[in-house]
């Protein structure tokens, strides 16, 4: 597609990147069929091709309104459009540029600004999020049952084995997962320990994904740098990999190289973190794990981060199959469940519609359990599911 971006903007790295991405789009519309919001709303402006046009217009200086911003806000950043696109359009990078630009030109309402600020203040801090959850749990019995479902009960953290092997990997804990499901990382640590690999936990708070989704660049960079600083001594001591058990955090770590590419002090370190980052499945599929699950029926909800950002489609299902689970087919498996970071709070109506649709598809083959690979999807689905939802790593300890 032809572009007419302002000369001044074209001098910036964002301008050059946006121009290249816009030019790679041939407006064929193949992406629309893969898009959850286009599927639900049927409006071209709520699909990837329409959003690309709107971003092109706003970057070229056309007038924009709160309505334009709302079409961009409704995007889940699930990146299903990227997977579907035959021209390799890097939609998510363009959306980041478009959202940052429209944020400068269309002020949000005061309640919206306060809500977004509160989310950026609470969620990335394990301590603050933990306190809020503790308070909610204390009030839980007084609340209607429909609200209680959104307050998960406390879970055991499990035993973390001592560091005793020469092979070592880091497990980055992230922000909300240590509070909501502390047992996921220790399950992985025990599994690795049984196969001669010691896992070292790293608690550095948010990886930056929350503020990145909320278009807060300064805070995103600060979180990334804090994470890199926490990881760096172990990286220098020669660890093999950095593992994140939340697919969303894994996708974020993969973007560190790109996000800090112009930072004189951190660009090389960020690139090293991106190089070392692994999803658990990339480690586990190489281990000789015994089959112990004895045909239990599981439906796997593949998070968008795993499929579209990390490009690991089908890999977890293959491991589950290998260890004895009966992995059931899931219709519309590529459609986002609606969690998408803070989306389930900021766009609750659409998020709930997507969740209902996802759960119906997951129930179809009558699973005993639903598995997933991202804390956001797990919590979002569990709040409404009639069947327990667990991280697939927890399933590996079942017999
Ligand atoms: S599929 Fe790719 S090339 Fe076609 S309209 Fe969508 S983004 Fe553009
Ligand atoms: S990222 Fe997901 S929601 Fe956004 S335009 Fe692409 S497919 Fe649609």
Coordinates of C-alpha atoms and ligand atoms in Angstrom, one line a residue:
X1 CA 0.0 0.0 0.0
X2 CA 1.3 3.5 -0.8
X3 CA 2.1 5.8 2.1
X4 CA 2.5 9.6 2.6
X5 CA 3.9 9.8 6.1
X6 CA 5.2 13.3 7.1
X7 CA 8.9 13.8 6.3
X8 CA 9.7 14.6 10.0
X9 CA 8.1 11.3 11.2
X10 CA 10.0 9.4 8.5
X11 CA 13.2 10.6 10.1
X12 CA 12.4 8.5 13.3
X13 CA 12.8 4.7 13.7
X14 CA 9.1 4.5 14.3
X15 CA 8.3 6.3 11.1
X16 CA 10.6 4.1 9.1
X17 CA 9.2 0.9 10.7
X18 CA 5.6 2.1 10.2
X19 CA 6.3 2.9 6.5
X20 CA 7.8 -0.5 5.8
X21 CA 5.0 -2.3 7.6
X22 CA 2.3 -0.3 5.8
X23 CA 3.9 -0.9 2.4
X24 CA 4.0 -4.6 3.0
X25 CA 0.2 -4.8 3.4
X26 CA -1.6 -5.6 0.1
X27 CA -5.0 -5.1 1.7
X28 CA -6.2 -8.6 0.7
X29 CA -8.2 -9.0 3.8
X30 CA -7.2 -12.6 4.6
X31 CA -6.5 -11.5 8.1
X32 CA -10.0 -10.5 8.8
X33 CA -11.3 -14.1 9.0
X34 CA -8.8 -14.9 11.8
X35 CA -9.6 -11.8 13.8
X36 CA -11.7 -12.3 17.0
X37 CA -13.1 -8.8 17.1
X38 CA -14.0 -8.9 13.4
X39 CA -15.6 -12.3 14.0
X40 CA -17.7 -10.9 16.8
X41 CA -18.5 -7.4 15.5
X42 CA -18.4 -7.9 11.7
X43 CA -17.2 -4.3 11.2
X44 CA -14.2 -3.7 8.9
X45 CA -13.0 -1.0 11.3
X46 CA -12.7 -3.7 14.1
X47 CA -10.6 -6.0 11.9
X48 CA -6.9 -5.9 11.2
X49 CA -7.1 -4.5 7.7
X50 CA -9.4 -1.7 8.9
X51 CA -7.1 -1.0 11.8
X52 CA -4.1 -0.8 9.5
X53 CA -6.0 1.8 7.4
X54 CA -6.9 3.8 10.4
X55 CA -3.3 3.8 11.7
X56 CA -2.1 4.8 8.2
X57 CA -4.6 7.7 8.3
X58 CA -3.6 8.9 11.7
X59 CA 0.1 8.7 11.0
X60 CA -0.4 10.6 7.8
X61 CA -2.1 13.3 9.8
X62 CA -5.8 12.7 9.1
X63 CA -8.2 13.8 11.8
X64 CA -8.8 11.1 14.5
X65 CA -11.5 10.8 17.1
X66 CA -12.3 8.8 20.3
X67 CA -14.1 6.4 17.9
X68 CA -10.8 5.7 16.1
X69 CA -9.1 5.1 19.4
X70 CA -11.9 2.7 20.5
X71 CA -11.4 0.6 17.3
X72 CA -7.7 0.3 18.2
X73 CA -8.5 -0.3 21.9
X74 CA -10.7 -3.3 20.9
X75 CA -7.8 -5.1 19.4
X76 CA -6.6 -7.9 21.7
X77 CA -3.1 -8.0 20.2
X78 CA -3.6 -11.7 19.8
X79 CA -1.7 -11.5 16.6
X80 CA -3.8 -14.1 14.9
X81 CA -3.9 -11.7 11.9
X82 CA -0.1 -12.0 11.6
X83 CA -0.3 -15.8 11.5
X84 CA -3.0 -15.5 8.8
X85 CA -1.2 -12.9 6.7
X86 CA 0.4 -14.1 3.5
X87 CA 2.6 -11.0 3.2
X88 CA 4.2 -11.1 6.7
X89 CA 2.7 -7.8 7.8
X90 CA 4.1 -7.1 11.3
X91 CA 0.7 -5.8 12.6
X92 CA 1.5 -5.8 16.3
X93 CA 4.5 -3.5 15.8
X94 CA 2.4 -1.1 13.7
X95 CA -0.4 -1.2 16.3
X96 CA 2.1 -0.2 19.0
X97 CA 3.2 2.8 16.9
X98 CA -0.4 3.7 16.1
X99 CA -1.6 3.5 19.8
X100 CA 1.3 5.6 21.0
X101 CA 0.5 8.3 18.3
X102 CA -3.2 8.4 19.0
X103 CA -2.6 8.6 22.8
X104 CA -0.9 12.0 22.1
X105 CA -3.8 13.3 20.1
X106 CA -6.9 11.9 21.7
X107 CA -7.1 12.5 25.5
X108 CA -8.9 9.8 27.4
X109 CA -11.6 10.5 29.9
X110 CA -10.6 11.0 33.6
X111 CA -12.1 7.7 34.7
X112 CA -10.3 5.8 31.9
X113 CA -7.0 7.5 32.8
X114 CA -7.5 6.6 36.5
X115 CA -8.4 3.0 35.7
X116 CA -5.4 2.6 33.4
X117 CA -3.1 4.2 36.0
X118 CA -4.5 1.9 38.7
X119 CA -3.9 -1.2 36.6
X120 CA -0.3 -0.1 35.9
X121 CA 0.2 0.5 39.6
X122 CA -1.3 -2.6 41.0
X123 CA -0.8 -5.5 38.6
X124 CA 3.0 -5.2 37.9
X125 CA 3.8 -5.2 41.6
X126 CA 3.6 -8.7 43.2
X127 CA 3.4 -7.1 46.6
X128 CA 0.5 -4.7 45.8
X129 CA -1.4 -7.3 43.7
X130 CA -0.9 -9.8 46.5
X131 CA -2.3 -7.4 49.1
X132 CA -5.3 -6.6 46.9
X133 CA -6.0 -10.3 46.4
X134 CA -5.6 -11.0 50.1
X135 CA -8.2 -8.3 50.8
X136 CA -10.6 -9.7 48.2
X137 CA -10.2 -13.2 49.6
X138 CA -11.1 -11.9 53.1
X139 CA -14.2 -10.3 51.7
X140 CA -15.1 -13.2 49.4
X141 CA -17.8 -14.8 51.7
X142 CA -19.7 -11.5 51.8
X143 CA -19.9 -11.2 48.0
X144 CA -22.4 -12.6 45.5
X145 CA -21.4 -15.9 44.0
X146 CA -21.1 -14.4 40.5
X147 CA -18.4 -12.1 41.9
X148 CA -16.7 -14.8 44.1
X149 CA -15.8 -16.7 41.0
X150 CA -13.4 -13.9 40.0
X151 CA -11.5 -14.2 43.3
X152 CA -9.3 -17.3 43.0
X153 CA -8.6 -19.3 46.2
X154 CA -5.1 -19.5 47.6
X155 CA -3.0 -22.3 46.1
X156 CA 0.0 -24.1 47.6
X157 CA 3.4 -23.1 46.2
X158 CA 4.9 -26.6 46.2
X159 CA 8.4 -27.7 47.1
X160 CA 11.3 -26.0 45.1
X161 CA 14.2 -28.4 44.8
X162 CA 17.7 -27.3 45.9
X163 CA 20.1 -26.2 43.3
X164 CA 22.4 -29.2 42.9
X165 CA 23.0 -29.8 39.2
X166 CA 25.7 -28.3 37.0
X167 CA 23.1 -27.7 34.3
X168 CA 21.1 -24.5 35.3
X169 CA 18.2 -22.6 34.0
X170 CA 16.4 -19.5 35.3
X171 CA 12.7 -19.4 35.8
X172 CA 11.4 -15.8 35.7
X173 CA 8.5 -15.6 38.1
X174 CA 6.7 -12.5 36.7
X175 CA 4.2 -10.4 38.6
X176 CA 0.8 -12.0 39.2
X177 CA 1.6 -15.7 38.8
X178 CA 3.5 -16.1 42.0
X179 CA 0.4 -14.8 43.8
X180 CA -2.3 -16.6 41.8
X181 CA -0.7 -19.9 41.0
X182 CA 2.7 -20.2 42.8
X183 CA 2.7 -24.0 42.2
X184 CA 3.2 -23.8 38.4
X185 CA 6.9 -22.8 38.5
X186 CA 7.8 -25.2 41.3
X187 CA 6.2 -28.1 39.2
X188 CA 8.5 -27.2 36.4
X189 CA 11.5 -26.9 38.8
X190 CA 10.8 -30.4 40.1
X191 CA 10.5 -31.9 36.7
X192 CA 13.7 -30.3 35.5
X193 CA 15.5 -31.4 38.7
X194 CA 14.4 -35.0 38.0
X195 CA 16.1 -34.7 34.7
X196 CA 19.4 -33.2 35.9
X197 CA 18.7 -29.5 35.5
X198 CA 18.5 -27.1 38.4
X199 CA 16.0 -24.3 38.1
X200 CA 16.8 -21.0 39.8
X201 CA 13.8 -18.7 40.5
X202 CA 14.1 -15.0 39.7
X203 CA 11.6 -12.6 41.2
X204 CA 11.8 -9.3 39.4
X205 CA 8.2 -8.2 39.2
X206 CA 6.5 -7.5 35.9
X207 CA 8.4 -8.2 32.7
X208 CA 6.9 -5.1 31.2
X209 CA 4.0 -6.6 29.3
X210 CA 1.3 -4.9 31.4
X211 CA 2.5 -1.4 30.8
X212 CA 3.4 -2.2 27.2
X213 CA -0.2 -3.3 26.6
X214 CA -1.4 0.0 28.2
X215 CA 0.9 2.1 25.9
X216 CA 3.1 3.4 28.8
X217 CA 6.5 3.3 27.1
X218 CA 8.5 4.8 30.0
X219 CA 7.2 2.3 32.5
X220 CA 7.7 -0.5 30.1
X221 CA 11.3 0.3 29.6
X222 CA 11.8 0.6 33.4
X223 CA 10.3 -2.8 34.0
X224 CA 12.4 -4.4 31.3
X225 CA 15.6 -2.9 32.7
X226 CA 14.7 -4.0 36.2
X227 CA 14.1 -7.5 34.8
X228 CA 17.4 -7.5 32.9
X229 CA 19.3 -6.3 36.0
X230 CA 17.8 -9.2 38.0
X231 CA 18.7 -11.7 35.3
X232 CA 22.1 -10.4 34.4
X233 CA 24.4 -11.9 37.1
X234 CA 23.1 -15.4 36.3
X235 CA 23.4 -14.8 32.6
X236 CA 27.1 -13.8 33.1
X237 CA 27.6 -16.9 35.2
X238 CA 26.6 -19.1 32.2
X239 CA 23.0 -20.3 32.7
X240 CA 21.6 -22.2 29.7
X241 CA 18.2 -20.6 29.4
X242 CA 15.6 -18.2 30.8
X243 CA 12.2 -19.9 31.1
X244 CA 8.8 -18.2 31.6
X245 CA 5.9 -20.4 32.3
X246 CA 3.5 -17.7 31.2
X247 CA 3.3 -17.5 27.4
X248 CA 2.5 -13.8 27.6
X249 CA 5.7 -13.1 29.5
X250 CA 7.6 -15.3 27.0
X251 CA 6.3 -13.2 24.1
X252 CA 7.3 -10.1 25.9
X253 CA 10.9 -11.3 26.5
X254 CA 11.1 -12.2 22.8
X255 CA 10.5 -8.5 22.1
X256 CA 13.1 -7.1 24.5
X257 CA 15.6 -6.9 21.7
X258 CA 13.3 -4.9 19.5
X259 CA 11.9 -2.6 22.3
X260 CA 15.4 -1.6 23.7
X261 CA 17.1 -1.6 20.3
X262 CA 18.0 2.1 20.6
X263 CA 19.1 2.1 24.2
X264 CA 22.8 2.6 24.3
X265 CA 23.2 0.9 27.7
X266 CA 20.8 -2.0 27.5
X267 CA 20.4 -2.9 23.8
X268 CA 23.1 -5.7 23.9
X269 CA 21.8 -7.1 27.2
X270 CA 18.2 -7.0 26.0
X271 CA 19.2 -8.9 22.8
X272 CA 21.0 -11.6 25.0
X273 CA 17.8 -12.1 27.1
X274 CA 15.8 -12.5 24.0
X275 CA 18.3 -15.1 22.7
X276 CA 18.2 -17.1 26.0
X277 CA 14.4 -16.9 26.4
X278 CA 12.6 -20.3 26.2
X279 CA 9.1 -21.6 26.7
X280 CA 9.0 -24.7 28.9
X281 CA 7.8 -26.9 26.1
X282 CA 11.1 -26.2 24.2
X283 CA 13.0 -27.7 27.1
X284 CA 10.6 -30.5 28.1
X285 CA 10.0 -32.0 24.6
X286 CA 13.7 -33.0 24.7
X287 CA 13.4 -34.8 28.0
X288 CA 12.7 -38.5 28.4
X289 CA 9.5 -38.2 30.4
X290 CA 7.6 -41.3 31.3
X291 CA 4.0 -41.8 30.2
X292 CA 1.9 -41.7 33.4
X293 CA -1.4 -39.9 32.6
X294 CA -3.3 -43.1 31.6
X295 CA -5.6 -41.7 28.9
X296 CA -7.0 -38.8 30.9
X297 CA -9.1 -36.6 28.5
X298 CA -7.7 -33.1 28.2
X299 CA -8.6 -30.1 26.0
X300 CA -5.7 -27.8 25.4
X301 CA -6.4 -24.1 25.1
X302 CA -3.4 -22.8 23.1
X303 CA -2.7 -19.2 24.2
X304 CA -2.3 -16.7 21.4
X305 CA 1.1 -15.8 22.8
X306 CA 2.2 -19.4 22.3
X307 CA 0.8 -19.8 18.8
X308 CA 1.2 -16.4 17.2
X309 CA 4.1 -14.8 19.0
X310 CA 6.3 -17.7 20.0
X311 CA 5.2 -19.9 17.0
X312 CA 5.0 -23.1 19.1
X313 CA 1.7 -24.3 17.8
X314 CA 1.0 -28.0 18.5
X315 CA 4.1 -28.6 20.6
X316 CA 2.4 -28.7 24.1
X317 CA -0.3 -31.0 22.7
X318 CA 2.5 -33.3 21.4
X319 CA 4.1 -33.5 24.8
X320 CA 0.8 -34.2 26.6
X321 CA 0.0 -36.9 24.1
X322 CA 3.4 -38.5 24.6
X323 CA 3.0 -38.7 28.4
X324 CA -0.3 -40.5 28.0
X325 CA -3.1 -37.8 27.9
X326 CA -5.9 -38.2 25.4
X327 CA -5.6 -34.7 23.8
X328 CA -9.0 -33.8 22.4
X329 CA -9.7 -31.7 19.3
X330 CA -10.8 -28.1 19.9
X331 CA -12.9 -26.2 17.4
X332 CA -11.9 -22.6 16.6
X333 CA -8.7 -23.3 18.5
X334 CA -7.0 -20.2 17.0
X335 CA -9.7 -17.8 18.4
X336 CA -8.5 -15.8 21.4
X337 CA -10.2 -16.6 24.8
X338 CA -10.5 -12.9 25.5
X339 CA -8.0 -12.6 28.4
X340 CA -5.3 -10.7 26.6
X341 CA -3.6 -8.9 29.6
X342 CA -5.8 -6.2 30.9
X343 CA -8.3 -6.6 28.0
X344 CA -10.7 -8.7 30.2
X345 CA -11.0 -5.7 32.5
X346 CA -10.9 -2.8 30.0
X347 CA -13.1 -4.5 27.4
X348 CA -15.1 -6.8 29.6
X349 CA -18.1 -7.3 27.3
X350 CA -16.1 -8.5 24.3
X351 CA -13.8 -10.5 26.6
X352 CA -16.7 -12.4 28.1
X353 CA -18.2 -13.1 24.7
X354 CA -15.0 -14.6 23.6
X355 CA -14.7 -16.6 26.8
X356 CA -18.2 -18.1 26.4
X357 CA -17.4 -19.1 22.8
X358 CA -14.0 -20.6 23.8
X359 CA -15.5 -22.6 26.7
X360 CA -18.3 -24.0 24.4
X361 CA -15.6 -25.1 22.0
X362 CA -13.5 -26.6 24.8
X363 CA -16.5 -28.5 26.3
X364 CA -17.5 -30.1 22.9
X365 CA -15.3 -33.2 23.2
X366 CA -16.2 -33.6 27.0
X367 CA -12.7 -33.2 28.6
X368 CA -12.0 -34.1 32.2
X369 CA -9.7 -31.1 32.4
X370 CA -8.8 -28.0 30.4
X371 CA -5.1 -27.1 30.1
X372 CA -3.5 -23.9 29.0
X373 CA -0.1 -22.3 29.1
X374 CA -0.6 -18.7 30.3
X375 CA -1.7 -17.4 33.7
X376 CA -4.0 -14.8 32.1
X377 CA -6.0 -17.4 30.1
X378 CA -6.0 -19.8 33.0
X379 CA -7.5 -17.2 35.4
X380 CA -10.0 -15.8 32.9
X381 CA -11.3 -19.2 31.8
X382 CA -11.4 -20.6 35.4
X383 CA -13.7 -17.7 36.5
X384 CA -16.5 -19.1 34.2
X385 CA -15.6 -22.7 33.4
X386 CA -17.6 -25.7 34.6
X387 CA -14.5 -27.9 34.1
X388 CA -11.3 -27.2 36.0
X389 CA -8.6 -25.3 34.1
X390 CA -4.9 -25.9 34.9
X391 CA -1.5 -25.0 33.6
X392 CA -0.3 -27.9 31.5
X393 CA 2.9 -28.2 33.6
X394 CA 0.7 -29.0 36.7
X395 CA -0.8 -31.8 34.6
X396 CA 2.6 -33.5 34.2
X397 CA 2.6 -34.4 37.9
X398 CA -0.7 -36.2 37.6
X399 CA -0.9 -40.0 37.6
Ligands
LIG1 S1 -3.7 -10.4 5.3 FE1 -1.8 -9.2 5.5 S2 -1.6 -8.2 3.5 FE2 -3.7 -8.9 3.6 S3 -4.9 -7.1 4.5 FE3 -4.3 -8.4 6.2 S4 -2.4 -7.5 6.9 FE4 -2.7 -6.7 4.8
LIG2 S1 -4.2 -8.7 16.9 FE1 -6.0 -10.1 17.1 S2 -7.7 -8.7 17.6 FE2 -6.0 -7.4 16.9 S3 -6.5 -7.1 14.7 FE3 -5.1 -8.9 14.9 S4 -6.4 -10.7 15.0 FE4 -7.7 -8.9 15.4

